[in-house]
């Protein structure tokens, strides 16, 4: 009994995180089944799941490992297109839609993870703002490459080329990816349930990683690299681990996202999307996984909910973003807040004393 | 002859990058922040000049001056409202605020001028110079751009080297606390840096849109990222580095498009940047700061 209590005490944060996600899923699924959600809200469910996974995985790099990455959308894009190609290739081989989706997610994650290794080797030699700019550069390179790939399939197998003409598809061949136009005619496989499973999987991986020996080593590197190095932590290996896990999860999220639309183009996975994900992480709190989940949901819904304001909505979003940053980070506001809370605390204390007498 | 032509065009577009990169690098050197809204100040400058010359029918010089004044004021306002309250906060917080400002400027521009691209009339009126029997064409825009960047470079070097304000800037960028102890008004110096950077952005905006005449709310973002890359390439915080980085980036970009691949020009440009940073982690002309234990 005591052991269980102890477990709940030390893991209350994780339990709360899982609990909130599960409750939110059950409620949304119920509402969706009961036809109480509008079409547009139903359409947001899967992208929200994808963005939650992206935010949590980026938080692993930015919050836990302490490196500013500006190229997260590149991994998302790699995962998305790898997933789309996989799903298209398995059409007719695997009958179940869900099975194909799972295979697509897995391949998307693995390919993005490999991209993460390739990117990570040079990137993790750098530090600070230089690391940020190189991740930005790699994000753009990945976007540029997937924006120029042509992939098609015919009875002989899969063909990859750099232009439509070079594809030489046989009779009955089908183009899966066509360069800058991206993938068109994608079969929508993603479901809210799959998104929910992916979130749980991501939380499981990330929360366990954070609380493990490896996670503590990664945090030690973030807090003081030199001190960590001097107690025998292999700095590069641990930074690499966090980076690759993050890329893998981002790839899975990308595959989920890509298979939710009938047409996806590479331009979606550029700098702006990377920045959006970074905003989710920073506003949710660095290193705070539950914060990322909540802020990704709220910040994704916020501009959509403001659609009624038409042209003003993005301006309002920008203003909200600036104000939130000013109010949560400004040293002056923090000082004022601490004074206010101290005073309020003082009032309550006095009252307590008064009632005791 | 083709090579020479590409080289000149590369230097021209590189000069625009260099002018934008100067704004990034000065702000980074002094405020230690990545000002992602800088690219959008360029766009505002270009729109201002466009409005003055097209709607009011005034000469291009007036357009440039108005653009510079508006951008200078805009730069000071942005700094005062959005960045100043966050001084001393984590650099990531300032970065996100800068992104917020960038969104704001882009969407405000879209609201005011619409998202349809405007056709920017070039500020240069004289005819292109043809050399070697027409084999080599140097447009007026190219000449003006290169001249402007040289003038700006010389003026900035003199300003930071000789004037009181310039020396104060260098002092603040070296050690903010020590500069404050020496009686330098740090806040005023930072505002001044933003003012200069934004005025340069206005010039860059006009020059950029004279070369590439489509003007829309997102015009500034890609050149902004390119110029930021150029600033890092040359060693962020270093003024000659930004100039060198910008011009090299312009040349690499044009040459890649001409000889290697137009499709992959972005990838190749960024790949060069990565290779340079791996060999020289502080950029071409950046100072390597030793880490103290």
XYZ file of C-alpha atoms in Angstrom:
650
model
C 0.000 0.000 0.000
C 2.764 2.351 0.960
C 4.596 1.442 -2.167
C 1.622 2.405 -4.300
C 1.326 5.684 -2.447
C 4.998 6.327 -2.980
C 4.595 5.534 -6.671
C 1.737 7.980 -7.049
C 3.664 10.639 -5.190
C 6.749 10.456 -7.384
C 4.886 9.960 -10.626
C 1.987 12.331 -10.069
C 3.117 14.586 -12.898
C 3.272 11.739 -15.403
C -0.056 10.333 -14.245
C -1.626 13.770 -14.640
C -0.194 14.047 -18.162
C -1.492 10.664 -19.277
C -4.786 11.261 -17.482
C -5.481 14.584 -19.162
C -4.690 13.172 -22.601
C -6.888 10.108 -22.081
C -9.785 12.142 -20.680
C -9.522 14.649 -23.528
C -9.549 11.788 -26.029
C -12.560 10.091 -24.473
C -14.514 13.350 -24.341
C -13.679 14.330 -27.917
C -14.377 10.819 -29.201
C -17.716 10.812 -27.413
C -18.655 14.218 -28.799
C -17.521 13.155 -32.238
C -19.557 9.939 -32.114
C -22.585 11.821 -30.846
C -22.284 14.131 -33.867
C -21.896 17.151 -31.650
C -18.801 18.462 -33.387
C -18.917 20.563 -36.506
C -17.108 19.330 -39.593
C -14.283 21.803 -39.139
C -13.670 20.805 -35.516
C -13.613 17.150 -36.579
C -11.000 18.123 -39.146
C -8.731 19.639 -36.487
C -8.508 16.507 -34.359
C -5.764 14.693 -36.280
C -3.572 17.786 -36.957
C -3.803 18.651 -33.259
C -2.556 15.149 -32.395
C 0.313 15.580 -34.866
C 1.254 18.984 -33.467
C 1.131 17.709 -29.890
C 3.606 14.969 -30.824
C 5.784 17.496 -32.656
C 5.758 19.885 -29.715
C 6.574 17.149 -27.192
C 9.388 15.818 -29.371
C 10.835 19.294 -29.939
C 10.615 19.902 -26.210
C 12.959 16.960 -25.774
C 15.595 18.844 -27.787
C 14.883 22.432 -26.740
C 13.711 21.994 -23.182
C 15.434 18.855 -21.926
C 18.593 18.848 -24.013
C 18.797 22.645 -24.127
C 19.518 23.124 -27.811
C 17.606 25.558 -29.963
C 16.484 23.663 -33.056
C 14.873 25.648 -35.872
C 14.501 22.775 -38.340
C 12.000 20.461 -36.713
C 9.547 20.731 -39.608
C 12.192 19.227 -41.886
C 11.981 15.937 -39.997
C 8.209 16.209 -40.035
C 8.342 16.572 -43.824
C 10.700 13.624 -44.257
C 8.386 11.508 -42.136
C 5.298 12.722 -43.979
C 6.584 11.827 -47.425
C 8.178 8.561 -46.312
C 4.854 7.658 -44.745
C 2.848 8.606 -47.826
C 5.116 6.568 -50.104
C 4.933 3.585 -47.757
C 1.173 3.731 -47.547
C 0.883 3.996 -51.324
C 3.242 1.065 -51.857
C 1.422 -1.159 -49.419
C -1.885 -0.514 -51.137
C -3.093 -3.911 -52.265
C -0.482 -5.696 -50.155
C -1.846 -4.958 -46.703
C -5.625 -4.891 -46.638
C -6.289 -3.196 -43.345
C -6.166 0.631 -43.459
C -5.020 0.725 -39.878
C -2.191 -1.697 -40.575
C -0.986 0.409 -43.473
C -1.156 3.539 -41.341
C 0.911 1.910 -38.622
C 3.486 0.749 -41.177
C 3.574 4.273 -42.630
C 4.086 5.813 -39.186
C 6.883 3.385 -38.436
C 8.678 3.943 -41.747
C 8.168 7.714 -41.440
C 9.727 7.639 -37.990
C 12.654 5.464 -39.011
C 13.487 7.530 -42.111
C 13.264 10.759 -40.118
C 15.420 9.148 -37.434
C 18.056 8.338 -40.028
C 17.850 11.946 -41.250
C 18.273 12.922 -37.595
C 21.505 10.936 -37.362
C 22.835 12.493 -40.585
C 21.920 15.993 -39.428
C 22.936 15.413 -35.838
C 26.538 14.407 -36.492
C 27.603 17.824 -37.808
C 25.029 19.910 -35.916
C 25.864 18.669 -32.449
C 29.473 19.768 -32.788
C 28.231 23.338 -32.602
C 26.678 25.275 -29.777
C 24.172 28.021 -29.080
C 23.041 30.268 -31.905
C 25.302 28.557 -34.411
C 23.575 25.284 -33.702
C 20.253 27.050 -34.222
C 21.258 28.398 -37.603
C 22.594 25.053 -38.789
C 19.378 23.289 -37.823
C 17.546 26.001 -39.755
C 19.811 25.334 -42.729
C 19.229 21.586 -42.533
C 15.491 22.120 -42.277
C 15.581 24.145 -45.486
C 17.814 21.566 -47.192
C 15.430 18.734 -46.295
C 12.508 20.802 -47.571
C 14.395 21.609 -50.761
C 15.250 17.953 -51.403
C 11.787 16.537 -50.765
C 10.363 19.374 -52.854
C 12.295 18.089 -55.868
C 11.775 14.357 -55.576
C 9.593 12.441 -57.984
C 8.558 9.013 -56.829
C 6.333 6.697 -58.779
C 5.347 3.088 -58.702
C 4.557 0.593 -61.424
C 4.571 -3.177 -61.679
C 8.383 -3.328 -61.671
C 8.695 -1.499 -58.375
C 9.296 1.974 -57.029
C 11.089 4.549 -59.143
C 12.795 7.663 -57.823
C 13.888 10.551 -60.039
C 14.471 14.280 -60.036
C 11.935 15.170 -62.715
C 8.667 13.857 -64.058
C 10.230 12.907 -67.407
C 13.000 10.850 -65.827
C 10.518 8.734 -63.952
C 9.868 6.416 -66.987
C 6.847 4.801 -65.443
C 5.553 1.679 -67.116
C 1.944 1.149 -68.097
C -0.409 1.390 -65.156
C 2.222 3.262 -63.179
C 1.177 5.794 -60.609
C 3.022 8.930 -59.540
C 3.117 9.203 -55.763
C 5.265 12.306 -55.316
C 5.638 14.963 -57.964
C 8.252 17.475 -56.923
C 7.112 20.896 -55.850
C 3.464 19.880 -56.220
C 4.031 17.317 -53.513
C 1.876 14.269 -53.038
C -1.576 14.380 -54.543
C -4.382 11.876 -54.387
C -3.187 10.570 -51.034
C -5.548 8.105 -49.447
C -6.539 9.581 -46.093
C -5.641 6.912 -43.571
C -5.103 8.919 -40.401
C -7.698 8.593 -37.704
C -8.173 10.339 -34.399
C -7.658 7.025 -32.639
C -4.277 6.537 -34.330
C -3.331 10.101 -33.365
C -4.284 9.351 -29.778
C -2.189 6.181 -29.778
C 0.741 8.121 -31.206
C 0.453 10.741 -28.454
C 0.439 8.019 -25.801
C 3.445 6.362 -27.422
C 5.292 9.707 -27.566
C 4.498 10.501 -23.950
C 5.613 7.027 -22.956
C 8.942 7.391 -24.768
C 9.668 10.961 -23.714
C 8.528 10.769 -20.088
C 10.410 7.516 -19.537
C 13.486 8.951 -21.191
C 13.384 12.074 -19.023
C 13.085 10.086 -15.809
C 15.731 7.546 -16.710
C 19.462 7.565 -16.124
C 19.938 8.791 -19.696
C 17.462 11.605 -19.167
C 19.291 12.797 -16.082
C 22.536 12.736 -18.020
C 20.969 14.785 -20.821
C 19.688 17.330 -18.313
C 23.096 17.470 -16.660
C 24.647 18.295 -20.027
C 22.076 21.055 -20.506
C 22.642 22.590 -17.086
C 26.401 22.532 -17.124
C 28.208 20.905 -19.970
C 31.654 21.152 -18.476
C 30.597 19.770 -15.108
C 28.789 16.915 -16.841
C 31.819 16.160 -18.950
C 34.063 16.122 -15.898
C 31.983 13.448 -14.180
C 32.350 11.203 -17.200
C 29.171 11.836 -19.190
C 29.697 11.431 -22.916
C 28.219 14.773 -23.933
C 27.905 14.210 -27.675
C 26.396 10.746 -27.309
C 23.633 11.962 -25.024
C 22.836 15.059 -27.066
C 22.715 12.794 -30.106
C 20.357 10.381 -28.386
C 17.874 13.118 -27.554
C 18.159 14.585 -31.046
C 17.537 11.306 -32.877
C 14.636 10.268 -30.651
C 13.111 13.664 -31.274
C 13.570 13.345 -35.051
C 12.049 9.852 -34.985
C 8.944 11.066 -33.169
C 8.680 14.099 -35.444
C 8.791 11.765 -38.440
C 5.924 9.699 -37.035
C 3.923 12.851 -36.427
C 4.715 13.947 -39.968
C 3.404 10.679 -41.379
C 0.214 11.053 -39.363
C -0.148 14.624 -40.590
C 0.626 13.784 -44.219
C -1.857 10.921 -44.383
C -4.609 13.182 -43.078
C -4.828 15.246 -46.265
C -5.429 14.257 -49.853
C -2.680 16.602 -51.051
C 0.497 17.658 -49.246
C 3.331 19.770 -50.641
C 6.851 20.236 -49.359
C 6.386 23.972 -48.804
C 4.344 23.122 -45.710
C 7.454 21.809 -43.961
C 9.546 24.957 -43.994
C 10.879 27.452 -41.530
C 7.456 28.830 -40.584
C 6.173 25.466 -39.382
C 9.377 24.898 -37.403
C 8.820 28.242 -35.747
C 5.179 27.433 -34.982
C 6.238 24.264 -33.186
C 8.928 26.167 -31.307
C 6.314 28.688 -30.170
C 4.205 25.814 -28.788
C 7.194 24.558 -26.819
C 8.269 27.904 -25.410
C 4.782 29.010 -24.436
C 4.037 25.618 -22.900
C 7.176 25.846 -20.825
C 10.606 24.492 -21.640
C 11.018 20.967 -20.420
C 7.367 20.830 -19.374
C 5.761 18.021 -21.370
C 2.204 18.578 -20.190
C 2.686 22.266 -20.995
C 3.612 21.373 -24.573
C 0.518 19.199 -24.937
C -1.766 21.976 -23.711
C -0.125 24.839 -25.569
C -0.025 22.920 -28.852
C -3.754 22.295 -28.559
C -4.681 25.819 -27.491
C -2.416 27.596 -29.955
C -3.547 25.399 -32.830
C -7.200 25.985 -32.038
C -6.824 29.700 -31.265
C -6.256 30.994 -34.824
C -8.867 28.550 -36.142
C -11.390 29.669 -33.554
C -10.797 33.268 -34.537
C -11.709 32.597 -38.172
C -14.770 34.756 -37.668
C -12.491 37.749 -37.323
C -11.236 37.060 -40.855
C -8.205 39.185 -41.673
C -7.631 40.317 -38.117
C -7.104 36.868 -36.646
C -3.401 36.461 -37.378
C -2.693 39.984 -36.152
C -4.518 39.170 -32.950
C -2.578 35.914 -32.695
C 0.675 37.860 -33.043
C -0.400 40.365 -30.402
C -1.445 37.581 -28.026
C 1.909 35.889 -28.592
C 3.884 39.058 -27.823
C 1.781 39.917 -24.768
C 2.044 36.397 -23.342
C 5.813 36.490 -23.754
C 6.030 39.912 -22.133
C 3.852 38.901 -19.218
C 5.485 35.562 -18.533
C 9.130 36.433 -19.076
C 9.635 40.114 -18.362
C 11.810 40.525 -15.266
C 9.787 43.613 -14.269
C 6.441 41.840 -14.457
C 7.900 38.925 -12.496
C 9.019 41.336 -9.810
C 5.597 42.973 -9.627
C 3.922 39.583 -9.502
C 6.135 38.420 -6.670
C 5.349 41.594 -4.715
C 1.617 41.138 -5.343
C 1.630 37.476 -4.323
C 3.682 38.308 -1.248
C 1.157 40.979 -0.272
C -1.797 38.693 -0.925
C -0.065 35.999 1.058
C 0.428 38.515 3.827
C -3.286 39.338 3.893
C -4.265 35.689 4.145
C -1.750 35.067 6.876
C -3.080 37.974 8.919
C -6.604 36.641 8.555
C -5.483 33.230 9.724
C -3.896 34.767 12.766
C -7.089 36.716 13.381
C -9.295 33.614 13.282
C -7.006 31.733 15.600
C -7.338 34.417 18.202
C 31.796 36.281 -70.514
C 28.920 34.423 -68.935
C 30.984 33.889 -65.818
C 31.678 37.610 -65.448
C 27.996 38.380 -65.916
C 27.002 35.909 -63.194
C 29.730 37.246 -60.929
C 28.441 40.805 -61.257
C 24.841 39.740 -60.674
C 25.975 37.686 -57.707
C 27.799 40.627 -56.179
C 24.728 42.767 -56.735
C 22.272 40.434 -54.963
C 24.976 39.740 -52.403
C 25.239 43.445 -51.663
C 21.550 43.525 -50.788
C 22.055 40.533 -48.477
C 25.046 42.314 -46.991
C 23.044 45.442 -46.172
C 20.339 43.338 -44.502
C 22.961 41.223 -42.726
C 24.504 44.378 -41.283
C 21.231 45.020 -39.462
C 21.165 41.479 -38.065
C 24.772 41.497 -37.027
C 24.715 44.889 -35.304
C 21.613 44.005 -33.307
C 23.059 40.608 -32.428
C 26.383 42.116 -31.415
C 24.770 44.569 -29.050
C 21.528 43.061 -27.818
C 22.626 39.386 -28.196
C 19.304 38.555 -29.807
C 18.254 37.072 -33.130
C 15.895 39.702 -34.475
C 13.686 37.644 -36.768
C 11.466 40.648 -37.424
C 14.266 42.335 -39.351
C 13.201 40.754 -42.653
C 9.746 42.237 -42.276
C 11.104 45.710 -41.643
C 12.605 45.382 -45.133
C 9.156 44.676 -46.513
C 7.665 47.692 -44.708
C 10.413 49.894 -46.159
C 9.702 48.663 -49.661
C 5.949 49.275 -49.274
C 6.581 52.783 -47.952
C 8.738 53.669 -50.905
C 6.167 52.088 -53.227
C 3.343 54.167 -51.764
C 5.221 57.435 -51.923
C 6.356 57.009 -55.512
C 3.236 55.323 -56.931
C 0.341 56.877 -55.034
C 1.749 60.337 -54.335
C 3.812 60.518 -57.493
C 6.875 61.886 -55.719
C 10.427 61.172 -56.925
C 12.213 57.995 -55.855
C 14.632 59.838 -53.566
C 11.721 61.070 -51.448
C 10.410 57.519 -51.394
C 13.669 56.179 -50.016
C 13.898 58.944 -47.419
C 10.328 58.386 -46.231
C 10.959 54.628 -46.085
C 14.097 55.184 -44.015
C 12.355 57.529 -41.584
C 9.352 55.231 -41.167
C 11.533 52.164 -40.653
C 13.787 53.957 -38.184
C 10.791 54.976 -36.108
C 9.332 51.484 -36.476
C 12.603 49.919 -35.327
C 12.732 52.113 -32.236
C 9.069 51.423 -31.410
C 9.487 47.653 -31.822
C 12.556 47.678 -29.628
C 10.906 49.809 -26.956
C 7.611 47.931 -26.821
C 8.568 44.338 -27.463
C 12.240 43.792 -26.676
C 13.122 46.289 -23.969
C 10.807 44.811 -21.301
C 12.486 41.452 -21.871
C 16.013 42.625 -21.275
C 17.623 40.145 -18.929
C 15.110 37.406 -19.800
C 16.155 34.213 -21.583
C 17.246 34.735 -25.181
C 14.653 32.231 -26.343
C 11.878 34.416 -24.915
C 13.165 37.367 -26.908
C 13.403 35.174 -30.004
C 9.753 34.159 -29.728
C 8.744 37.783 -29.181
C 10.670 38.713 -32.322
C 8.733 36.037 -34.190
C 5.521 37.533 -32.823
C 6.569 40.941 -34.118
C 7.379 39.363 -37.484
C 3.887 37.802 -37.708
C 2.386 41.114 -36.691
C 4.188 43.123 -39.366
C 3.391 40.591 -42.099
C -0.278 40.451 -41.260
C -0.589 44.180 -40.746
C 0.919 44.672 -44.197
C -1.518 42.151 -45.626
C -4.394 44.022 -44.028
C -3.254 47.404 -45.325
C -1.966 46.526 -48.782
C -3.615 43.164 -49.488
C -1.852 39.918 -50.283
C -1.789 40.383 -54.058
C 1.747 41.162 -55.231
C 2.417 44.744 -56.260
C 4.611 45.593 -59.180
C 7.424 47.689 -57.771
C 8.785 50.267 -60.184
C 12.550 50.371 -60.074
C 14.132 53.449 -58.535
C 16.806 53.430 -61.216
C 15.931 55.271 -64.383
C 19.075 55.198 -66.501
C 19.657 52.566 -69.150
C 21.870 49.512 -68.608
C 25.501 49.741 -69.653
C 26.532 47.306 -72.356
C 30.170 46.228 -72.563
C 32.084 44.053 -75.041
C 29.587 44.621 -77.819
C 26.545 43.760 -75.731
C 27.950 40.544 -74.311
C 28.040 41.949 -70.809
C 25.100 43.926 -69.457
C 25.328 45.851 -66.255
C 21.960 47.219 -65.219
C 21.549 50.476 -63.359
C 20.180 48.552 -60.369
C 23.396 46.567 -60.112
C 25.525 49.707 -60.105
C 23.354 51.510 -57.568
C 23.169 48.460 -55.286
C 26.912 47.892 -55.248
C 27.619 51.613 -54.790
C 25.104 51.878 -51.969
C 26.552 48.897 -50.129
C 30.101 50.265 -50.420
C 29.001 53.680 -49.136
C 27.091 52.108 -46.251
C 30.020 49.892 -45.363
C 32.476 52.797 -45.270
C 30.065 55.026 -43.359
C 29.367 52.321 -40.768
C 33.045 51.555 -40.285
C 33.762 55.252 -39.744
C 30.751 55.587 -37.458
C 31.648 52.683 -35.184
C 35.337 53.572 -35.218
C 35.360 57.328 -34.836
C 32.191 58.690 -33.247
C 31.258 58.670 -29.573
C 28.036 56.783 -30.229
C 29.858 54.203 -32.321
C 32.443 53.641 -29.631
C 29.665 53.305 -27.081
C 28.099 50.632 -29.308
C 31.292 48.661 -29.457
C 31.721 48.970 -25.723
C 28.180 47.715 -25.064
C 28.652 44.785 -27.410
C 31.887 43.826 -25.694
C 30.669 43.998 -22.111
C 27.323 45.510 -21.281
C 27.826 45.734 -17.528
C 31.249 47.307 -17.789
C 29.962 49.807 -20.354
C 27.195 50.800 -17.986
C 29.718 51.328 -15.199
C 31.648 53.640 -17.511
C 28.593 55.856 -17.809
C 27.274 54.681 -21.167
C 23.519 54.804 -21.534
C 22.978 51.193 -22.565
C 19.280 51.491 -23.373
C 19.842 54.487 -25.601
C 22.703 52.732 -27.370
C 20.566 49.684 -28.071
C 17.727 51.876 -29.412
C 20.232 53.627 -31.646
C 21.434 50.283 -32.991
C 17.888 49.270 -33.842
C 17.345 52.649 -35.517
C 20.420 52.258 -37.726
C 19.652 48.614 -38.515
C 16.077 49.467 -39.515
C 17.141 52.411 -41.678
C 19.518 50.045 -43.495
C 16.658 47.577 -43.846
C 14.609 50.272 -45.600
C 17.397 50.875 -48.118
C 17.784 47.134 -48.601
C 14.042 46.811 -49.166
C 14.024 49.422 -51.920
C 17.113 47.936 -53.585
C 15.763 44.397 -53.322
C 12.430 45.300 -54.895
C 14.176 47.282 -57.631
C 16.011 44.111 -58.622
C 13.141 41.670 -58.036
C 10.037 43.784 -58.639
C 7.314 41.769 -56.895
C 6.262 43.210 -53.587
C 4.004 41.304 -51.179
C 3.757 40.920 -47.389
C 6.101 37.931 -47.378
C 8.720 39.591 -49.583
C 11.071 40.171 -46.684
C 11.075 36.770 -45.032
C 13.199 34.678 -47.420
C 15.839 37.397 -48.049
C 15.743 37.934 -44.292
C 16.641 34.293 -43.623
C 19.287 34.401 -46.362
C 20.820 37.541 -44.896
C 20.729 36.055 -41.435
C 22.617 33.072 -42.825
C 25.048 35.511 -44.404
C 25.593 37.227 -41.072
C 26.356 33.896 -39.405
C 28.495 32.879 -42.360
C 30.672 35.957 -41.928
C 30.735 35.656 -38.160
C 27.753 37.147 -36.384
C 28.533 40.338 -34.511
C 31.239 41.385 -36.958
C 30.450 44.227 -39.389
C 33.029 43.394 -42.092
C 32.017 39.751 -41.630
C 28.397 40.549 -42.509
C 29.520 42.376 -45.626
C 31.794 39.538 -46.728
C 29.226 36.891 -45.832
C 26.476 38.661 -47.760
C 28.500 39.098 -50.929
C 29.873 35.550 -50.824
C 26.395 34.156 -50.285
C 25.092 36.148 -53.251
C 27.897 34.899 -55.483
C 27.473 31.286 -54.359
C 23.739 31.477 -54.953
C 24.035 32.924 -58.476
C 26.834 30.560 -59.463
C 24.933 27.538 -58.169
C 21.886 28.547 -60.151
C 23.990 29.126 -63.262
C 26.287 26.117 -63.253
C 25.018 23.440 -60.897
C 21.290 23.294 -60.412
C 18.453 25.753 -60.102
C 16.317 23.190 -58.279
C 18.779 22.622 -55.484
C 20.221 26.122 -55.154
C 18.719 26.553 -51.681
C 20.107 23.234 -50.494
C 23.575 23.966 -51.873
C 23.724 27.465 -50.375
C 22.798 26.132 -46.960
C 25.183 23.199 -47.348
C 28.066 25.611 -47.955
C 27.066 27.468 -44.817
C 27.113 24.248 -42.801
C 30.522 23.246 -44.136
C 31.945 26.687 -43.321
C 30.547 26.564 -39.798
C 31.994 23.110 -39.243
C 35.451 24.272 -40.287
C 35.215 27.673 -38.635
C 32.569 27.382 -35.915
C 32.444 31.141 -35.314
C 32.047 32.114 -38.965
C 34.600 33.551 -41.359
C 35.497 36.659 -39.378
C 33.961 35.920 -36.010
C 35.940 35.905 -32.829
C 36.351 32.554 -31.125
C 35.457 33.048 -27.500
C 37.261 30.726 -25.142
C 35.022 29.040 -22.667
C 35.995 29.686 -19.077
C 35.526 27.026 -16.458
